Short mmCIF file of C-alpha atoms in Angstrom, two decimals:
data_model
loop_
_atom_site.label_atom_id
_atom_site.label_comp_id
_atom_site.label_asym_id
_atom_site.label_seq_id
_atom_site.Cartn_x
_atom_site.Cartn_y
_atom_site.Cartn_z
CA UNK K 1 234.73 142.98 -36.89
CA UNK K 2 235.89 145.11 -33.57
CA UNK K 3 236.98 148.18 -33.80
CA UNK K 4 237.88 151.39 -31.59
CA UNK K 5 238.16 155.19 -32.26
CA UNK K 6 241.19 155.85 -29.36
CA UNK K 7 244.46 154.21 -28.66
CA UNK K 8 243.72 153.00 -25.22
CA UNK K 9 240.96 151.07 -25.92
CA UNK K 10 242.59 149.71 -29.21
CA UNK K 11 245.66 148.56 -26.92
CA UNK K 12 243.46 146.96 -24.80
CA UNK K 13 241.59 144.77 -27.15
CA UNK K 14 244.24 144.40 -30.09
CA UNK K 15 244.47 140.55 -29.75
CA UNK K 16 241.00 139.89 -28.66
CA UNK K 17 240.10 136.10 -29.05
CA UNK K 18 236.31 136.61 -29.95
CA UNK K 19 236.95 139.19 -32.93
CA UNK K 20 237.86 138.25 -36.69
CA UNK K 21 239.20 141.39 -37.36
CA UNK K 22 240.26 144.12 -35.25
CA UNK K 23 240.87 147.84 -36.39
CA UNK K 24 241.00 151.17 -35.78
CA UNK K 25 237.67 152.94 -36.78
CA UNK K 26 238.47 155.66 -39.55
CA UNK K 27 238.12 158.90 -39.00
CA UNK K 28 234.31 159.95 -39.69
CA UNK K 29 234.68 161.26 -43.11
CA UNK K 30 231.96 160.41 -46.31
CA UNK K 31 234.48 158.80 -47.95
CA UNK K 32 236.04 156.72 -45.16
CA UNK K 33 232.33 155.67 -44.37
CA UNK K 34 231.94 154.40 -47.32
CA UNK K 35 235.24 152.37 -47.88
CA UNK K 36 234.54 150.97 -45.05
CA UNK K 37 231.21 149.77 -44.84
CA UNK K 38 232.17 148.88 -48.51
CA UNK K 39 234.63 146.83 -47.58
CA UNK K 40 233.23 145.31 -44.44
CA UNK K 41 229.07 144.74 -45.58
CA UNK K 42 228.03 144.30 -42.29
CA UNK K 43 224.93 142.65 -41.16
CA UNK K 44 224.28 144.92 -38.41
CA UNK K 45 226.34 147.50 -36.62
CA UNK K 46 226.92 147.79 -32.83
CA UNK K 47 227.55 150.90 -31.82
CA UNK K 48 228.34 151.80 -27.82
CA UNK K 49 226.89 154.92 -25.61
CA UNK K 50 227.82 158.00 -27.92
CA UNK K 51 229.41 156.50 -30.60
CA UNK K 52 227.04 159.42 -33.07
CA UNK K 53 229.24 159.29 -35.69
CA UNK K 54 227.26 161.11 -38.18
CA UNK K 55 228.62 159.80 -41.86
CA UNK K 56 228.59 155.98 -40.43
CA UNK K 57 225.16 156.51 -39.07
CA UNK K 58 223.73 158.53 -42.57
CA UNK K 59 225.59 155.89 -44.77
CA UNK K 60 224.05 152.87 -42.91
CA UNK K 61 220.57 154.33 -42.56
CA UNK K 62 220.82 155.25 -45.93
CA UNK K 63 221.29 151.54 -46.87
CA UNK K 64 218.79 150.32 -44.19
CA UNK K 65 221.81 148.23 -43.02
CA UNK K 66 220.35 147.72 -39.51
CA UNK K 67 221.81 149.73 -36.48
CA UNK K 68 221.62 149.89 -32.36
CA UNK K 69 223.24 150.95 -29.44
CA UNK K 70 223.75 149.62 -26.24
CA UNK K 71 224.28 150.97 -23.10
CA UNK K 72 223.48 154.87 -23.72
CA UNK K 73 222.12 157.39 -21.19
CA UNK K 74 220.82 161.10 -21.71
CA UNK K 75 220.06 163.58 -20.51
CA UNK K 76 218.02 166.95 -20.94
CA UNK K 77 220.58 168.87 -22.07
CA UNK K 78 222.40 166.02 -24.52
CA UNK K 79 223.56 167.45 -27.59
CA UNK K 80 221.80 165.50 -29.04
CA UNK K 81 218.30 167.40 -28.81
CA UNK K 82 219.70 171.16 -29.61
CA UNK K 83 218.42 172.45 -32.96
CA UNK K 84 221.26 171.73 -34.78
CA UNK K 85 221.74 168.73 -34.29
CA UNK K 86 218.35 167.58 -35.75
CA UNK K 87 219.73 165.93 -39.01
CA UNK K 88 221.69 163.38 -36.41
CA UNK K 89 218.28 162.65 -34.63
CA UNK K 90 216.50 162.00 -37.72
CA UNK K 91 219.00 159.51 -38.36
CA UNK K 92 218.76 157.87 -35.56
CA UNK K 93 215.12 157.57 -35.58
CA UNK K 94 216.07 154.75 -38.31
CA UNK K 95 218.34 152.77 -35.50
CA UNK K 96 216.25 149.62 -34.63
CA UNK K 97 216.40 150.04 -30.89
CA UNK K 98 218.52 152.34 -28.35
CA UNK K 99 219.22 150.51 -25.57
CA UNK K 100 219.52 152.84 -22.67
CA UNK K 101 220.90 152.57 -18.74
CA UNK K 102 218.09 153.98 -17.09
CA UNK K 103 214.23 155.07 -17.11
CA UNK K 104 215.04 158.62 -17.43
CA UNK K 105 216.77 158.25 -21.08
CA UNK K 106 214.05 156.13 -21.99
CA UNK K 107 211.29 158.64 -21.25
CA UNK K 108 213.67 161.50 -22.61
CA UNK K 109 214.14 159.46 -25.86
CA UNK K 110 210.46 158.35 -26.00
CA UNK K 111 209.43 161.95 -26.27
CA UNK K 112 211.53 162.22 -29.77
CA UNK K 113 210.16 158.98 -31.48
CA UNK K 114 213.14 157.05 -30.71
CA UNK K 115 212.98 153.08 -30.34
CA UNK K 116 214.54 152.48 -26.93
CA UNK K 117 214.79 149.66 -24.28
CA UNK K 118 215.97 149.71 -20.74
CA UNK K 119 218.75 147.13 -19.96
CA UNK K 120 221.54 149.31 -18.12
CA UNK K 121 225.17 149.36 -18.65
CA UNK K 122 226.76 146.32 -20.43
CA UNK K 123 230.38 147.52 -18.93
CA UNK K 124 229.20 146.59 -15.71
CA UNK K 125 228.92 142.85 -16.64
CA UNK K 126 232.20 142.71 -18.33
CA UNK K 127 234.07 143.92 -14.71
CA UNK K 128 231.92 141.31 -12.56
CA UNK K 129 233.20 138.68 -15.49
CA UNK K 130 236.65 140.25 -15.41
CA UNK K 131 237.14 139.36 -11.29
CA UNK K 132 236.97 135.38 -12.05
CA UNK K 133 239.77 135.87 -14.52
CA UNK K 134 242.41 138.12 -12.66
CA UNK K 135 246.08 137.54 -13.11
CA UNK K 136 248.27 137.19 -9.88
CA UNK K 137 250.73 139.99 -8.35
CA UNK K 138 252.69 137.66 -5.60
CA UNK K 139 254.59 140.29 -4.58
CA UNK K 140 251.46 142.22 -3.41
CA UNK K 141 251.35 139.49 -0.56
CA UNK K 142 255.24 139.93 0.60
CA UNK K 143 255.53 140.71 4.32
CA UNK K 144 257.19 144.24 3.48
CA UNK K 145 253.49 145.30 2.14
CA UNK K 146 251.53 147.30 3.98
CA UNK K 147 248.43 146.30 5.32
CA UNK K 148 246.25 147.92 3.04
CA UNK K 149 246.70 149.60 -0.60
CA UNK K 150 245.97 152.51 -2.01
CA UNK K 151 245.27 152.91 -5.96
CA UNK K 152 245.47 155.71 -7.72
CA UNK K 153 244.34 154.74 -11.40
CA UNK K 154 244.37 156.35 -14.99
CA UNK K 155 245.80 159.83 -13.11
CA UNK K 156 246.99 162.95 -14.59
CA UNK K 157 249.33 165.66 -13.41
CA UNK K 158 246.50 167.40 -12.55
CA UNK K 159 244.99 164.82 -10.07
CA UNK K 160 248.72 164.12 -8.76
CA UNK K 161 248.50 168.06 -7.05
CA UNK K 162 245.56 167.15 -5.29
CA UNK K 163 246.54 164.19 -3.63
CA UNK K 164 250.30 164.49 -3.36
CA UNK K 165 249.95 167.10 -0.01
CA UNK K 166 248.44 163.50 1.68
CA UNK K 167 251.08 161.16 0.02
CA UNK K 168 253.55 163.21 1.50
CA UNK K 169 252.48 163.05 4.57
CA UNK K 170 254.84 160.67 7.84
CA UNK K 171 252.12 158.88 8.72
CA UNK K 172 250.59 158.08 5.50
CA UNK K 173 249.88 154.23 5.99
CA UNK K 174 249.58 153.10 2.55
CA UNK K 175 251.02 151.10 0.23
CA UNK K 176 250.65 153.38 -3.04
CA UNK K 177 249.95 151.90 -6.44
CA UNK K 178 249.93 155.01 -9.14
CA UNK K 179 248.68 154.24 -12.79
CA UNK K 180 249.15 157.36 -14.83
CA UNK K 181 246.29 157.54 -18.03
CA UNK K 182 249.64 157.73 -20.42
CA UNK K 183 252.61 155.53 -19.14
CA UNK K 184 255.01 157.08 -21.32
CA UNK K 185 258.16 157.97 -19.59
CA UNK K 186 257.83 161.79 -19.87
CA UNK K 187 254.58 161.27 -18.32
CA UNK K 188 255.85 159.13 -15.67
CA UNK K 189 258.57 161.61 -14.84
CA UNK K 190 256.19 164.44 -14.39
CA UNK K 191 253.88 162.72 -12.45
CA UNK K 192 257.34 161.82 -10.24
CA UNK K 193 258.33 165.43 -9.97
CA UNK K 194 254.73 166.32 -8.22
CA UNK K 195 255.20 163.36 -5.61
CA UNK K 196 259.22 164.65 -5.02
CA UNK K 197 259.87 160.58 -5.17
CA UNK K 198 260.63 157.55 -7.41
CA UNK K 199 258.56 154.38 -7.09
CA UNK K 200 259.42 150.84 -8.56
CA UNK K 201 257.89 150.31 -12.06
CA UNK K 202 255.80 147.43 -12.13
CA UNK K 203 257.52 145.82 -15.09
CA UNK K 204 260.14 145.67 -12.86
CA UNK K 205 258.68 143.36 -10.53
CA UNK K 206 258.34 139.90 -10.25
CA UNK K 207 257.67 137.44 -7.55
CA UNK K 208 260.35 137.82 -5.10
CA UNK K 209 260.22 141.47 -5.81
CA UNK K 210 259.52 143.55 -2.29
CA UNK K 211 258.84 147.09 -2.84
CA UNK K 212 258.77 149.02 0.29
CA UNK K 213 256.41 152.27 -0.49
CA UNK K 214 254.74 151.33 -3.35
CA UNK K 215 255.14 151.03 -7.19
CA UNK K 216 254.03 152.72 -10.41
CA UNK K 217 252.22 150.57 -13.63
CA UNK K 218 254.30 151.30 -16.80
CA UNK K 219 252.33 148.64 -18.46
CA UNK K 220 248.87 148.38 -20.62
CA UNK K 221 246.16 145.95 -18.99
CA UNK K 222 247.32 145.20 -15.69
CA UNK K 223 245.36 148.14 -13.57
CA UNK K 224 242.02 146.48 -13.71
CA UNK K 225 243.49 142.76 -12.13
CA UNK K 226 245.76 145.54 -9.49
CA UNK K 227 242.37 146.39 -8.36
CA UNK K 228 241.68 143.33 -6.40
CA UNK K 229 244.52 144.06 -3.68
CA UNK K 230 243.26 147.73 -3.14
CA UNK K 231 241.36 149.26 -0.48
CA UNK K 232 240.17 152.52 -1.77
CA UNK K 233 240.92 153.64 -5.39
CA UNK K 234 241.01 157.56 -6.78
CA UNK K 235 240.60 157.61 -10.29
CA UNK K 236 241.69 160.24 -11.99
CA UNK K 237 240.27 162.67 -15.07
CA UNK K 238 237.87 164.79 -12.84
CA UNK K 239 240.23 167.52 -12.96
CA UNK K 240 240.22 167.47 -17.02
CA UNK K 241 237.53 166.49 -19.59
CA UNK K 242 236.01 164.17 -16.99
CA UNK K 243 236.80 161.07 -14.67
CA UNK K 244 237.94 157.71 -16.63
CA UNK K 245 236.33 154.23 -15.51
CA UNK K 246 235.02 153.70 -12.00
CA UNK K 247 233.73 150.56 -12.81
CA UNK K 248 236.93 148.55 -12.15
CA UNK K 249 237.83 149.42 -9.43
CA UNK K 250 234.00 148.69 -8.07
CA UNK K 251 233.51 145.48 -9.10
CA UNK K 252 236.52 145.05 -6.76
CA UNK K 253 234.53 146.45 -3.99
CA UNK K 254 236.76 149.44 -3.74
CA UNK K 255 235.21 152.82 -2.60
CA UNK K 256 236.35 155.47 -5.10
CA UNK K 257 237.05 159.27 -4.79
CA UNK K 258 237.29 161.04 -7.62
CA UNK K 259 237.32 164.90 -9.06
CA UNK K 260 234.72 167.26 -10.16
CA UNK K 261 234.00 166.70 -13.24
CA UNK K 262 231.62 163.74 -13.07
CA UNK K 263 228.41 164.60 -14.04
CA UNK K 264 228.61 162.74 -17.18
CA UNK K 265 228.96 159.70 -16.04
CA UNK K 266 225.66 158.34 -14.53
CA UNK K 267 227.53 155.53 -12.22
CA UNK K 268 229.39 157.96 -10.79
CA UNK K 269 226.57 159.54 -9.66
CA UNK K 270 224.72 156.50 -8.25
CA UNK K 271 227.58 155.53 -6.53
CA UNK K 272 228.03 159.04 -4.28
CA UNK K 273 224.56 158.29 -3.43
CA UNK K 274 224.90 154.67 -2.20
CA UNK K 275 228.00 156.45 0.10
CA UNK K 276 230.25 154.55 -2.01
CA UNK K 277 232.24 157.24 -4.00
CA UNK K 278 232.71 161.01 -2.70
CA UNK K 279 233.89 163.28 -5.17
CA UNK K 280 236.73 166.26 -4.13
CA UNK K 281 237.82 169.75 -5.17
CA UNK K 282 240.97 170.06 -3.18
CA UNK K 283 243.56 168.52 -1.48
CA UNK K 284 242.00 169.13 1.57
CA UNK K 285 238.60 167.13 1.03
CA UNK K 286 240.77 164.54 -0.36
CA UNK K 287 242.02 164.23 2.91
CA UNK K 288 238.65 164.53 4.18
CA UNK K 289 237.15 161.27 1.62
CA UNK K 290 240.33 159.23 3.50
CA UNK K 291 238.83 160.14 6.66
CA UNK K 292 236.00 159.13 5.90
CA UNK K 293 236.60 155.68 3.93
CA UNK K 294 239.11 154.86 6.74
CA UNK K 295 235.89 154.60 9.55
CA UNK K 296 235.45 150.97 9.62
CA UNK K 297 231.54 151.74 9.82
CA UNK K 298 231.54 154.10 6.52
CA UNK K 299 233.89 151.89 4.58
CA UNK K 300 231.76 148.98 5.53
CA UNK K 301 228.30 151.04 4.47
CA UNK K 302 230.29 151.74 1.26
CA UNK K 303 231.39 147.92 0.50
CA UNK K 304 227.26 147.29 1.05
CA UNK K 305 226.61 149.96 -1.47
CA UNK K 306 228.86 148.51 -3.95
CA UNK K 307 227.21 145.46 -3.57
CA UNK K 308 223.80 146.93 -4.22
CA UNK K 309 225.03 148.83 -7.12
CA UNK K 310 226.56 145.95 -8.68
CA UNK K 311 223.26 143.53 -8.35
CA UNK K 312 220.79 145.94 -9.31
CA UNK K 313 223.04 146.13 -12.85
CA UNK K 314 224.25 143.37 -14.04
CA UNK K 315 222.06 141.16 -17.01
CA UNK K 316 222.75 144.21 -19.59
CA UNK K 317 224.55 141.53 -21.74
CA UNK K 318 222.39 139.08 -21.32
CA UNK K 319 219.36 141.56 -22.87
CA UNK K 320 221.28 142.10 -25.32
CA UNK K 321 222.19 139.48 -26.30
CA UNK K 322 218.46 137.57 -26.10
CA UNK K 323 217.21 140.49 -28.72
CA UNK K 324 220.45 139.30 -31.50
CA UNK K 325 219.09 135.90 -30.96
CA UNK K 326 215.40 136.58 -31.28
CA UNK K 327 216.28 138.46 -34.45
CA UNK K 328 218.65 135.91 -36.06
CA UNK K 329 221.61 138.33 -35.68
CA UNK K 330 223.57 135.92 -34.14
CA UNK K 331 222.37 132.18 -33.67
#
């Protein structure tokens, strides 16, 4: 049984091949807890990085139905280890192993009883599995395409400001692919009225299709395979609650630029210190990270830094995976 707490990801996944069932998760009441673990009486529950919901977790440990979590990182000042917040720790002192992204969570953890194990981000494997299976955009490769592409993915409004100034620009040399987060049409119209033009929606398109300028993705699912034809990808959310997936767009050896708010996210980090991401606060150092990516000796340093990131990462599943089997979980 899969299931997911927000739309996007439950769009994504709805007809998943692997999964019996496939559901929304309930909203984190007693009672929906326990209807659903009623109904479900699982073996063992996955949960993935922050995934504390607090009646799930109580109900579970409560039945010593064994728990873990995969691919979590922490930090000092986590929620998670405030006072009040130290009937959810207890609980999840009953989980029978945290596995964490990096050395630092597992010390932090370590230091509060909890049973941890380093194998790093399982995400990362799914986007290195995810370039051997990417659909084709034959368009992409008409003769009226620039030579190189520039993706903006899962933007806002918000993010549009910053980078519109640049998109405006004569000599802009881009072909522009823009994926707004929501692909509704009011959002696609106000993300329109920032730029001052119309691109070609992408579900308009199809093999003999040649868009000039660029086009905008109306549709759920294809971003991650648009990747592959990019050259340097902003991702958007850094100018909200925080930036959406990076990881895409890197396994496709894309530099990324992305806003402020990033801290959360410990790839992001990583990444701006392998001088493979750069993160902005203004239109004007977004014309700056162009700058930069577009020297042939940066954006090559970055492409190597990718790489690195990528190797030292990947096996996460694998780890995984290898403890379910030791354990009879899965066979």
């Amino acid at each position: 049984v899969l299931t997911f707490f927000s739309p996007s990801g439950y769009e994504m996944r709805v007809n998943y091949q692997h999964a019996d069932n496939i559901y929304y998760l309930p909203l984190d009441t007693r009672k929906n807890a326990e209807r659903f673990i009623n109904a479900v009486n699982p073996r063992l529950a996955i949960f993935v990085k922050y995934d504390f919901w607090f009646n799930y977790l109580n109900i579970l440990s409560a039945r010593k139905i064994p728990f873990i979590f995969i691919s979590s990182v922490f930090h000092s000042r986590h929620f998670l280890f405030r006072w009040w917040a130290i009937k959810l720790r207890r609980i999840l002192q009953n989980a029978e192993v945290i596995f964490v992204q990096d050395q630092k969570s597992e010390v932090l953890l370590s230091k509060y009883q909890f049973n941890t194990l380093i194998a790093g981000d399982n995400r990362i494997d799914r986007v290195i599995q995810l370039q051997s299976e990417l659909k084709e955009y034959v368009f992409l490769n008409g003769p009226k395409i620039k030579n190189k592409i520039m993706i903006f993915g899962s933007i806002w409004p918000n993010d549009v400001s910053i980078f519109a100034p640049w998109l405006n620009q004569s000599t802009n040399p881009y072909f522009i692919i823009l994926a707004p987060h929501d692909i509704s049409q009011g959002m696609r119209k106000k993300i329109t009225s920032h730029i001052g033009k119309e691109y070609k929606l992408l579900s308009e398109c199809h093999d003999q299709t040649q868009p000039e300028d660029g086009i905008m993705v109306d549709t759920i699912g294809d971003l991650a395979h648009l990747y592959q034809y990019g050259h340097i990808a902003y991702i958007g959310g850094g100018f909200g609650k925080g930036i959406h997936s990076i990881l895409e767009p890197v396994a496709a050896g894309l530099p990324v630029i992305f806003g402020p708010n990033y801290h959360r996210f410990q790839e992001a980090k990583e990444l701006i210190h392998l001088g493979a991401a750069i993160s902005i606060k203004s239109s004007h150092e977004f014309k700056e990270a162009m700058e930069f990516f577009s020297n042939e000796d940066h954006y090559r340093a970055a492409k190597q830094g990718i790489a690195s990131f990528l190797s030292h990462h990947q096996g996460a599943t694998l780890k995984v995976v290898q403890y379910l089997a030791n354990r009879k979980y899965i066979s």
